[in-house]
Coordinates of N, CA and C in Angstrom, one line a residue:
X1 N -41.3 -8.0 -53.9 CA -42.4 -8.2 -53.0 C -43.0 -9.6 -53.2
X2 N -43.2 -10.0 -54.5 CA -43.6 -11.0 -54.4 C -42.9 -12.3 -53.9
X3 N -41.4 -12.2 -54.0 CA -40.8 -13.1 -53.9 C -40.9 -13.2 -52.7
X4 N -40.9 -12.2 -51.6 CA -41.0 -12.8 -50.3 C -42.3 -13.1 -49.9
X5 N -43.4 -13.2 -50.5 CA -44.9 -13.3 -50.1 C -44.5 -14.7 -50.3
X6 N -44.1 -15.6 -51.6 CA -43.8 -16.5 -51.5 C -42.9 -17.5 -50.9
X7 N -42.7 -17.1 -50.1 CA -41.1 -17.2 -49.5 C -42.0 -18.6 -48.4
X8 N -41.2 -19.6 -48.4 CA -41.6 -20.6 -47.7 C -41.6 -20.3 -46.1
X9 N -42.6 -20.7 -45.3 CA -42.4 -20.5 -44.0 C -41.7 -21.0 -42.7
X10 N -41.3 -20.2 -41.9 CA -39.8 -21.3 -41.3 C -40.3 -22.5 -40.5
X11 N -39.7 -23.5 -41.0 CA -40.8 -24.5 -40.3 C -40.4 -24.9 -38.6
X12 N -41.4 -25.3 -38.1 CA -41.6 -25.3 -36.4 C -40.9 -26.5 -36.1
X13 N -40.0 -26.1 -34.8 CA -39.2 -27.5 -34.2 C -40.4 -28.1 -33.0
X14 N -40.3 -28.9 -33.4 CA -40.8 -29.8 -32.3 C -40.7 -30.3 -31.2
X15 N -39.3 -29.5 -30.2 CA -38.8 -29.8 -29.1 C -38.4 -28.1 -28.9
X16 N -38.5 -28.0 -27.3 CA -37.8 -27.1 -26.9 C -36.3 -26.8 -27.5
X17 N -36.0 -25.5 -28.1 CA -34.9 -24.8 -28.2 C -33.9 -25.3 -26.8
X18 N -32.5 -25.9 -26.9 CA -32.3 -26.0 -25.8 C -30.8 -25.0 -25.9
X19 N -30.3 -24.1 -24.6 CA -29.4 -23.5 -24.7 C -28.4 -23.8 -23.5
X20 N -27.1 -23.9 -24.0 CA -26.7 -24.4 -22.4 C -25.8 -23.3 -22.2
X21 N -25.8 -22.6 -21.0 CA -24.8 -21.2 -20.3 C -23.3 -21.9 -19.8
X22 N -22.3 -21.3 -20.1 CA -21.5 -21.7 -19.3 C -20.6 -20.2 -18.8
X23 N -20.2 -20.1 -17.6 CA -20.0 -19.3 -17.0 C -19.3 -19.3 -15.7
X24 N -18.5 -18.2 -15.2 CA -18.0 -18.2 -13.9 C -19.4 -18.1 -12.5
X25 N -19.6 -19.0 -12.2 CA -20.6 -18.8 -11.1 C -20.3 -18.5 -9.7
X26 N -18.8 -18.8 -9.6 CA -18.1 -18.4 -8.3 C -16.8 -18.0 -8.2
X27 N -16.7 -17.2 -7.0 CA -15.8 -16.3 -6.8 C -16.5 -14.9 -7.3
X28 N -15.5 -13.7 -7.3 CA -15.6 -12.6 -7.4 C -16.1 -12.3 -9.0
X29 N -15.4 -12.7 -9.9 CA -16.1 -12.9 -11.3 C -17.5 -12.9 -11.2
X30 N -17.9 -14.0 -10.4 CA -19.6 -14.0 -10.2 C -20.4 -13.5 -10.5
X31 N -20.1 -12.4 -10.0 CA -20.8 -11.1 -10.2 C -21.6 -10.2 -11.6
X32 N -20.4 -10.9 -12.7 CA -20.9 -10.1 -14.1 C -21.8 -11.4 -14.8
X33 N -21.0 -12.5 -14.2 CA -22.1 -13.6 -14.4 C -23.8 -13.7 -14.3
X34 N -23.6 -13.1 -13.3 CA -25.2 -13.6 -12.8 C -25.8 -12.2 -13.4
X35 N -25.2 -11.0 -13.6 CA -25.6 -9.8 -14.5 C -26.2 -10.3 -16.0
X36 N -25.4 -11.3 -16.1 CA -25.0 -11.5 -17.8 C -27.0 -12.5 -17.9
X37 N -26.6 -14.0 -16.9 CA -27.7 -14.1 -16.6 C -29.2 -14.1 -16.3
X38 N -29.3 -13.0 -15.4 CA -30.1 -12.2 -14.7 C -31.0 -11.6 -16.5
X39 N -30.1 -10.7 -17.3 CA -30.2 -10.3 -18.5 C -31.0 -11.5 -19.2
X40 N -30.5 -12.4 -19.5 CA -30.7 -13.8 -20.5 C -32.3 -13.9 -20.1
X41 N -32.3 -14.2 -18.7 CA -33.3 -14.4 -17.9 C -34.8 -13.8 -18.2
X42 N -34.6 -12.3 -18.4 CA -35.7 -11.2 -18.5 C -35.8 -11.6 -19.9
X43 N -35.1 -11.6 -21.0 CA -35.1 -11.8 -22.3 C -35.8 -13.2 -22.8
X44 N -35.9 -14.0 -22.3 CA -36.0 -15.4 -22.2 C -37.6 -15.3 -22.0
X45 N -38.2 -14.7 -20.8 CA -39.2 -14.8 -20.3 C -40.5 -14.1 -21.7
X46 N -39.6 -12.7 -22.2 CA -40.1 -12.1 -22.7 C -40.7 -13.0 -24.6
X47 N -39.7 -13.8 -24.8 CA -39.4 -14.4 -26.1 C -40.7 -15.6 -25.4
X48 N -40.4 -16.5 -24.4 CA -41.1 -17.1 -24.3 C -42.7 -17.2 -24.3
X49 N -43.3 -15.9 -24.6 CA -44.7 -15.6 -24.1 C -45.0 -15.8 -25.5
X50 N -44.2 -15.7 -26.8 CA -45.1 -15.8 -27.8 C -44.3 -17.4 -28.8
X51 N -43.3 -17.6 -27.9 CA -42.3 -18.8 -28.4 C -41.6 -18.5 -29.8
X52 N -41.1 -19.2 -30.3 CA -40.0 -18.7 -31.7 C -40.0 -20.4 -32.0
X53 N -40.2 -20.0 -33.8 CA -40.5 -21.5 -34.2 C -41.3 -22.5 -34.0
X54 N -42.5 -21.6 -33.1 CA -43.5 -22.5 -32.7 C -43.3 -23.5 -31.9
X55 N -42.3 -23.2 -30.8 CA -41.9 -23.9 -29.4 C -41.2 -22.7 -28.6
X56 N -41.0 -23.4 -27.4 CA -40.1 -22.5 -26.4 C -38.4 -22.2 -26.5
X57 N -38.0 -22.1 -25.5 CA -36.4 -21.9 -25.4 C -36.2 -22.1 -24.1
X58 N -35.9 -23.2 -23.5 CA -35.1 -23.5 -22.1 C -33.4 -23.5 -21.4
X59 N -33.1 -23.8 -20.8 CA -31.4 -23.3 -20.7 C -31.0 -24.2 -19.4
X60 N -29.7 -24.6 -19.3 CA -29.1 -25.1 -18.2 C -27.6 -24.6 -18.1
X61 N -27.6 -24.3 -16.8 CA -26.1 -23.2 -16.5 C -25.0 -24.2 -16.0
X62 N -23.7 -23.8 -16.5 CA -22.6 -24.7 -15.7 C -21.8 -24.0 -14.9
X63 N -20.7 -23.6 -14.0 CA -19.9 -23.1 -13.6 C -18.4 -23.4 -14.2
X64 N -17.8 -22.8 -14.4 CA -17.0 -22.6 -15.0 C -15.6 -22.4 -14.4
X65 N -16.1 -22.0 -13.2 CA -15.1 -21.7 -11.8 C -13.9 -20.6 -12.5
X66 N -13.7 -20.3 -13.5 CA -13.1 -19.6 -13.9 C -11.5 -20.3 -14.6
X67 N -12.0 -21.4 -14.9 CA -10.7 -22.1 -15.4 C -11.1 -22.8 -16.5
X68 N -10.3 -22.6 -17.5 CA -10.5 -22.8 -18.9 C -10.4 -24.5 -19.2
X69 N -9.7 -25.6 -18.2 CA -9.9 -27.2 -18.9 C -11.6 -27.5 -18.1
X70 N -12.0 -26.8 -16.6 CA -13.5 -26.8 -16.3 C -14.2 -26.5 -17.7
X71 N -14.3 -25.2 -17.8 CA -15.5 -24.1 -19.1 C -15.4 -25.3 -20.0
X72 N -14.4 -26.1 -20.7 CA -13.9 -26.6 -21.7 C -14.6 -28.0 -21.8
X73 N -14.6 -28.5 -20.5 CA -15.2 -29.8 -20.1 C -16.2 -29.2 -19.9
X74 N -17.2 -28.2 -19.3 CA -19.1 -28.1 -19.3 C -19.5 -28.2 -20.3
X75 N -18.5 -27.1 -21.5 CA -19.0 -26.8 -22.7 C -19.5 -28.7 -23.1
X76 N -18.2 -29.5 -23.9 CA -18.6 -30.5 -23.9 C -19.7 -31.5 -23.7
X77 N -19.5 -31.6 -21.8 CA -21.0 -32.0 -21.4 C -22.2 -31.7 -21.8
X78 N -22.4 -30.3 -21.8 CA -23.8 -30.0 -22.4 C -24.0 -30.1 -23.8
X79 N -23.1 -30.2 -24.3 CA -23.0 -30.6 -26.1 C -23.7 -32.1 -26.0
X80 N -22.6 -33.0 -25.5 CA -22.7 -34.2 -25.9 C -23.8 -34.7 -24.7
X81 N -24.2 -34.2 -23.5 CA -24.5 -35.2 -22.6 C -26.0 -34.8 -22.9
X82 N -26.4 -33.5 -22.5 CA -27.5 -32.1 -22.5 C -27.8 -32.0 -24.2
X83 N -27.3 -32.3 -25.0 CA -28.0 -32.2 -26.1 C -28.4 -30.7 -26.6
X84 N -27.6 -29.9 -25.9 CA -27.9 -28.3 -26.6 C -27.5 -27.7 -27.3
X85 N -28.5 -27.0 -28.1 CA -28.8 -26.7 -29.6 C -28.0 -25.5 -30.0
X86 N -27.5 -24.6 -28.5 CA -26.7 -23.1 -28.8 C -25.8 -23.3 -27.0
X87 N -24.5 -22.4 -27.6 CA -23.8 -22.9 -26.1 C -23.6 -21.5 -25.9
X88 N -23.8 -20.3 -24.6 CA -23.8 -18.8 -24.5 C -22.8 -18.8 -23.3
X89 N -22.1 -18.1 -23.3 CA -20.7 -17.7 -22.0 C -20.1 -16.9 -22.9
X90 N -18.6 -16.3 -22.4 CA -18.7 -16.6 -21.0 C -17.7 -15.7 -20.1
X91 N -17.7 -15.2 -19.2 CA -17.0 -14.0 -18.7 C -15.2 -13.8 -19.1
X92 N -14.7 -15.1 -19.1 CA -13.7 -15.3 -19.2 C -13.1 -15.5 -20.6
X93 N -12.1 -15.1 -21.3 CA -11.9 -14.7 -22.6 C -11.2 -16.5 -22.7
X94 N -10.3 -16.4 -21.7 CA -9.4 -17.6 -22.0 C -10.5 -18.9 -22.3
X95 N -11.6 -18.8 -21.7 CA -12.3 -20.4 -21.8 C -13.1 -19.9 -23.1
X96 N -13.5 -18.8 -23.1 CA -14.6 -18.6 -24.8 C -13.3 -18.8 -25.7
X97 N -12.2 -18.8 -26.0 CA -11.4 -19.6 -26.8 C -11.2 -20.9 -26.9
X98 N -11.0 -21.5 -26.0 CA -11.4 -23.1 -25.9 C -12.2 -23.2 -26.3
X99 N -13.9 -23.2 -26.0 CA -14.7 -23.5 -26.2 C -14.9 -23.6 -27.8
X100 N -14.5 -22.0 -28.0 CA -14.4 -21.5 -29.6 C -14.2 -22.7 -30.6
X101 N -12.9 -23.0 -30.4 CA -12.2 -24.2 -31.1 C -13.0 -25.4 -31.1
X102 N -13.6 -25.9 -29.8 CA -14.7 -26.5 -29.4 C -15.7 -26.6 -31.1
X103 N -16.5 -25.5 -30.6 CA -17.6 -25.9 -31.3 C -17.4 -25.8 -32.8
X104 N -16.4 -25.3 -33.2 CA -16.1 -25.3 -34.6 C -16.2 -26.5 -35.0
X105 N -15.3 -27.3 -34.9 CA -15.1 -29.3 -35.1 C -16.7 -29.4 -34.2
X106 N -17.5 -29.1 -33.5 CA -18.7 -30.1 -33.2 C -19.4 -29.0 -34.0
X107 N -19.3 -27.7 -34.5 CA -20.3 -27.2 -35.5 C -21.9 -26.5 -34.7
X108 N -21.7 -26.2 -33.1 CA -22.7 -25.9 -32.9 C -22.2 -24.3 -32.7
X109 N -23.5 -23.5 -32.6 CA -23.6 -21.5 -32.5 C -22.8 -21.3 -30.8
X110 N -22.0 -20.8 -31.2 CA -21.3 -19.9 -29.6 C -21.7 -18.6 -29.8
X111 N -22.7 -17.7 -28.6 CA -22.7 -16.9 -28.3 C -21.6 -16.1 -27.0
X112 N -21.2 -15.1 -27.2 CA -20.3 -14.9 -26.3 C -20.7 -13.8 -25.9
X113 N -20.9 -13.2 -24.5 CA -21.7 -12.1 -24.3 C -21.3 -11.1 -23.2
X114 N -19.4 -11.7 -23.1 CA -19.0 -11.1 -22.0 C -17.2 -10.9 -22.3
X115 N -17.1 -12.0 -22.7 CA -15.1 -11.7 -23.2 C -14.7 -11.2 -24.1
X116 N -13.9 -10.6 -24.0 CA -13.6 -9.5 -24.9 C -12.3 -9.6 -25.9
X117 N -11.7 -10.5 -25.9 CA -10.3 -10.7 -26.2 C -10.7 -10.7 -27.8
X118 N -10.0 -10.0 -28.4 CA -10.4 -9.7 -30.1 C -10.2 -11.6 -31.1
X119 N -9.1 -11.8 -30.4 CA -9.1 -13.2 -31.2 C -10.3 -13.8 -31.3
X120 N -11.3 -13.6 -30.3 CA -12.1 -14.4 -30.4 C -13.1 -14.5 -31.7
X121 N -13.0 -13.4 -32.9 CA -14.0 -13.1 -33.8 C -13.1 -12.4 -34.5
X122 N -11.7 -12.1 -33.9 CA -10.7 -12.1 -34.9 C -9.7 -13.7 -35.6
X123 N -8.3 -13.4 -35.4 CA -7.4 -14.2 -36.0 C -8.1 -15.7 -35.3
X124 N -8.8 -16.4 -34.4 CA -9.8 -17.3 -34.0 C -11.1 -17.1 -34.7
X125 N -11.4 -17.0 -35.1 CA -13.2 -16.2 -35.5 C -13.5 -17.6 -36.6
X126 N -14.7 -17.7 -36.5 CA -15.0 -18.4 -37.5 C -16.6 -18.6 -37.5
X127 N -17.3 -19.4 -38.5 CA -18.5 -19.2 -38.6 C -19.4 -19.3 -37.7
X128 N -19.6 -20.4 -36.3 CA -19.7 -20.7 -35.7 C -19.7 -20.0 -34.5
X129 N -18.8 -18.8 -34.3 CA -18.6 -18.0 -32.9 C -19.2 -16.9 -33.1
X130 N -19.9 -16.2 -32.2 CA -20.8 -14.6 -32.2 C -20.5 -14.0 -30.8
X131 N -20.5 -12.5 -30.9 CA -20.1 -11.7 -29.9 C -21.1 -10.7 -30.1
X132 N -21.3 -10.5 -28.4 CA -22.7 -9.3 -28.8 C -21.9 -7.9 -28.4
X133 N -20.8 -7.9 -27.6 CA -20.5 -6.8 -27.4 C -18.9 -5.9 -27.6
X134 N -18.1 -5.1 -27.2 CA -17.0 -4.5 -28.0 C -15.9 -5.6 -27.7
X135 N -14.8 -5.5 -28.1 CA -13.7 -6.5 -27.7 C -12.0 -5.0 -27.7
X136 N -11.3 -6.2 -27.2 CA -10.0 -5.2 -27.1 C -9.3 -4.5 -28.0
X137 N -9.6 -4.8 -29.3 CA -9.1 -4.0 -30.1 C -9.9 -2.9 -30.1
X138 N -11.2 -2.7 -30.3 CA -12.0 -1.5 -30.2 C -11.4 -0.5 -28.8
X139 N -11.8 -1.3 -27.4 CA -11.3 -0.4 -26.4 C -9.2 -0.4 -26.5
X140 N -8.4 -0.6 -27.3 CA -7.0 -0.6 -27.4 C -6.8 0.6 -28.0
X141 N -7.8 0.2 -29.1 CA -7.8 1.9 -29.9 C -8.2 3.3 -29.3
X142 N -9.1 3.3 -28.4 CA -9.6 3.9 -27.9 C -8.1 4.4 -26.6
X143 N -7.6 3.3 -26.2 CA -6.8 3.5 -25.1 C -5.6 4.0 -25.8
X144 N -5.0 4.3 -26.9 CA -3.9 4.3 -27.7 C -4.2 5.8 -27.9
X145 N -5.0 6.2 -28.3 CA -5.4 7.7 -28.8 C -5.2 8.7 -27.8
X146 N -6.1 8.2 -26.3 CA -6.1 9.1 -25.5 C -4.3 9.2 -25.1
X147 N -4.0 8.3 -25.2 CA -2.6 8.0 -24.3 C -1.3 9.0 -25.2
X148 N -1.6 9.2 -26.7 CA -0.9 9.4 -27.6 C -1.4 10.9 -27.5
X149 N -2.2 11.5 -26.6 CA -2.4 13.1 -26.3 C -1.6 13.6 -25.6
X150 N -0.9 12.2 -24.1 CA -0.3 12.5 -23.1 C 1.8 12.7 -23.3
X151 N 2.4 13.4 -22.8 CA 3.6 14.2 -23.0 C 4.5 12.3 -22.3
X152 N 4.0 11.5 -22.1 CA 5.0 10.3 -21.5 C 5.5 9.4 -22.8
X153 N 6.6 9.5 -22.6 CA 7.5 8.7 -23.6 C 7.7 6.8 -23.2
X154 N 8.0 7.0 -21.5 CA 8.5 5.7 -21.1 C 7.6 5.2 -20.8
X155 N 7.2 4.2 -20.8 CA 6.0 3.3 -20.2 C 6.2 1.5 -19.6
X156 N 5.7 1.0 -18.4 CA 5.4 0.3 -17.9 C 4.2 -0.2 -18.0
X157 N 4.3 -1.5 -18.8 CA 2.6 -2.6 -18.8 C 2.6 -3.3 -17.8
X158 N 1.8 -3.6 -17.2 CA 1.1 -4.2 -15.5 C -0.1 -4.7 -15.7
X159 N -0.4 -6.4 -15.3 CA -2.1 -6.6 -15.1 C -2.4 -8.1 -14.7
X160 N -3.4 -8.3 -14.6 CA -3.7 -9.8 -14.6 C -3.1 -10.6 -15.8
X161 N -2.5 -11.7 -15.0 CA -1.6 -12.3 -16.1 C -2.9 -13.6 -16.8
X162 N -3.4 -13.1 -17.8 CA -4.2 -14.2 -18.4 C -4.9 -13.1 -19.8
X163 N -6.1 -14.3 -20.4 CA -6.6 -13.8 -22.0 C -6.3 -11.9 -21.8
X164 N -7.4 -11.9 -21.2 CA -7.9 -10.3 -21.6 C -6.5 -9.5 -21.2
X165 N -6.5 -9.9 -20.0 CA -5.3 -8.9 -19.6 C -4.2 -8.1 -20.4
X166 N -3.8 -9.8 -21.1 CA -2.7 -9.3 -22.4 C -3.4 -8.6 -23.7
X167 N -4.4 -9.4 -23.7 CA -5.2 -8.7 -25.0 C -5.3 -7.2 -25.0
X168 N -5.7 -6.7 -23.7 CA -6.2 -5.5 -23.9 C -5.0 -4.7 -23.7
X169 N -3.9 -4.9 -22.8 CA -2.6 -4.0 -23.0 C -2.1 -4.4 -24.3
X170 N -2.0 -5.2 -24.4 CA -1.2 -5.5 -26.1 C -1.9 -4.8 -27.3
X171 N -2.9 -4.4 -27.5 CA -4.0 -3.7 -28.3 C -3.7 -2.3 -27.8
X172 N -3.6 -1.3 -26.6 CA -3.4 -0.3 -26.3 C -2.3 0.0 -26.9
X173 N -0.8 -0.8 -26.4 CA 0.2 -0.7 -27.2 C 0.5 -0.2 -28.5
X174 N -0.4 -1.2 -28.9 CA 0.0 -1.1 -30.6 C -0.8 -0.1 -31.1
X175 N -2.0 0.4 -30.5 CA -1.7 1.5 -31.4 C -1.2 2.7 -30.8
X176 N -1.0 2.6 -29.7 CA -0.4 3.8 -29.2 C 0.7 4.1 -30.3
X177 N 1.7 2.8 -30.4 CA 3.3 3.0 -30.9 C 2.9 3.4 -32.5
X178 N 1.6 3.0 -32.8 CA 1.1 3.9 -34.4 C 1.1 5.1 -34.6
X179 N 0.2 6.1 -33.3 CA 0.4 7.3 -33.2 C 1.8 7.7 -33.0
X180 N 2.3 7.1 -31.8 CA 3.5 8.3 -31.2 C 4.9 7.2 -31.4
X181 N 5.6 7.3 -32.4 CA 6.9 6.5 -32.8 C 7.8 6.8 -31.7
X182 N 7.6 7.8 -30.6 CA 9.0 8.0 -29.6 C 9.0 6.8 -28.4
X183 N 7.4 6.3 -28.2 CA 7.6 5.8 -26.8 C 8.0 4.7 -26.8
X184 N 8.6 4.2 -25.5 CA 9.4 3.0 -25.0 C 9.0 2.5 -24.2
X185 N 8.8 0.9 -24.4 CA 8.4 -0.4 -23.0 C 9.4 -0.3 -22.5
X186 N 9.1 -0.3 -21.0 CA 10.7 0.0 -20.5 C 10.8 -1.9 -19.6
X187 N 9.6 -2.2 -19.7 CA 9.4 -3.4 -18.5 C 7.6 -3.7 -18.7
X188 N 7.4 -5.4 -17.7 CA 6.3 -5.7 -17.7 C 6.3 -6.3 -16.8
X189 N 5.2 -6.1 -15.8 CA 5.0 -6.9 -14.6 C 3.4 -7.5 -14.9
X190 N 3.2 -8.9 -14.7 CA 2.1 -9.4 -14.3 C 1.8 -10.4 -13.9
X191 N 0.9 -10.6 -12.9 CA 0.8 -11.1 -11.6 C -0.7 -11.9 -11.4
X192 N -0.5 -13.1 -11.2 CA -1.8 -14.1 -11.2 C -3.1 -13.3 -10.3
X193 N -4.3 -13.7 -11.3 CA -5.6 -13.3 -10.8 C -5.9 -13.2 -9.1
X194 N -6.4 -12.5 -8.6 CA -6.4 -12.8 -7.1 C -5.0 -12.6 -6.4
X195 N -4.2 -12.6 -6.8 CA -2.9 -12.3 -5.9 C -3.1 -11.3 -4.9
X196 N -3.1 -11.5 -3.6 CA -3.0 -10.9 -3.2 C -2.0 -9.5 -2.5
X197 N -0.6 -9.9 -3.1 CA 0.4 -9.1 -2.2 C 0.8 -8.3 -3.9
X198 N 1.1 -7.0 -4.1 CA 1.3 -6.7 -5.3 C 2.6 -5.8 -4.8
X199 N 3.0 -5.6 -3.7 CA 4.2 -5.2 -3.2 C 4.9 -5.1 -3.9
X200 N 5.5 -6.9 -4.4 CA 6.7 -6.6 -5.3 C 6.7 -6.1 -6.5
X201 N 5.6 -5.9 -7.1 CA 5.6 -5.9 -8.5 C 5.7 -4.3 -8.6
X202 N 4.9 -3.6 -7.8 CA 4.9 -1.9 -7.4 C 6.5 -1.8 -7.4
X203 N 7.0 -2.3 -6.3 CA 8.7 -1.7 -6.3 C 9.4 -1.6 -7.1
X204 N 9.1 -2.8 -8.5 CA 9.6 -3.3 -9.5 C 9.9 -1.8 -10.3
X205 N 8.2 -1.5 -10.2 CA 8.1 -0.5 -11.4 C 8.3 0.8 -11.0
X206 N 8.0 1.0 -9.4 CA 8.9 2.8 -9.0 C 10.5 2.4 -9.1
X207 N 10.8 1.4 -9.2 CA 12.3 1.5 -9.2 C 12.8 1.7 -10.6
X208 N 11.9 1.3 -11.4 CA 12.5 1.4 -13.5 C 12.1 3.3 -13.3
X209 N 11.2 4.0 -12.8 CA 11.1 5.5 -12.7 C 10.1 5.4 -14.6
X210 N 8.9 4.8 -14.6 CA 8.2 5.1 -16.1 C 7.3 6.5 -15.8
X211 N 7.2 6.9 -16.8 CA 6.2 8.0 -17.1 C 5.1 8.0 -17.0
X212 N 4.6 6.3 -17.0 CA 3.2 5.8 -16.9 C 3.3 4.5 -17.2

């Protein structure tokens, strides 16, 4: 008790806290963006009524467009141009790995509060990168269990061809093939974000005949 009575006090910055967002701001992704946002936003307002450190916390958002050398180049900008103190994104798993690597060598806090891809705080992880919510190994395991109830041996992987996509089938996989040693990849189809015609890929997979 005493030790913390004595305990020095955290001393006050003298500039606004500065935080820079980076994020998908358009297209269809958009959507969990401005959720993710919207969140920060209410949180932000609430912190700022009594300030932290004896200043505020301000923020500036980038788009990200959903491509990882963009996310890769905002991050940057706001590092070196923007001068901010914490970098938070970002919906897309592929560009919070960039970034990841990023701020490791520049040494500033990545908050990530939306991608899920386990590298990111796994086999990538390092002191530097924070995740507030589950990632694909957690839901893999989860998908492996239920799957390892069901009587299907053959199986067919299908998805958006990028980070999460593979992350999160490749995680279901593996532990599926932990539980049940019988089942078989029989094939893999996957097909760029947005595509619109998925025709071929469907005939692909009724024509292999999988069990799921």
């Amino acid at each position: 008790m005493s030790l913390v009575a004595c305990a020095p006090a955290a001393p006050k910055v003298e500039r606004p806290i500065k935080v820079g967002i980076i994020d998908c701001y358009s297209g269809p992704p958009a959507v969990y963006a401005e959720d993710a946002l919207n969140g920060f936003k209410l949180a932000l307002e609430e912190i700022n009524k009594e300030g932290v450190l004896g200043t505020t916390i301000e923020y500036t958002t980038r788009d990200t467009k959903f491509k990882v050398d963009i996310g890769l180049s905002m991050a940057k900008e706001l590092v070196m141009q923007e001068k901010v103190d914490i970098l938070v994104g970002t919906i897309s798993s592929g560009v919070a790995l960039a970034v990841s690597d990023y701020v490791k060598e520049e040494k500033v806090p990545f908050i990530v509060w939306i991608s899920k891809s386990e590298k990111i705080t796994g086999a990538k992880g390092h002191r530097y990168v924070f995740s507030t919510g589950e990632n694909t190994a957690m839901a893999g395991k989860a998908g492996g269990v239920a799957l390892a109830k069901k009587p299907y041996t053959k199986y067919w992987i299908a998805g958006d061809d990028y980070e999460y996509g593979h992350a999160i089938a490749d995680a279901a996989w593996r532990n599926l093939q932990a539980l049940k040693a019988d089942v078989e990849l029989i094939g893999e189809s996957w097909w760029k974000v947005g595509e619109p015609d998925l025709v071929p890929y469907l005939t692909a997979i009724m024509g292999a005949k999988p069990d799921a």
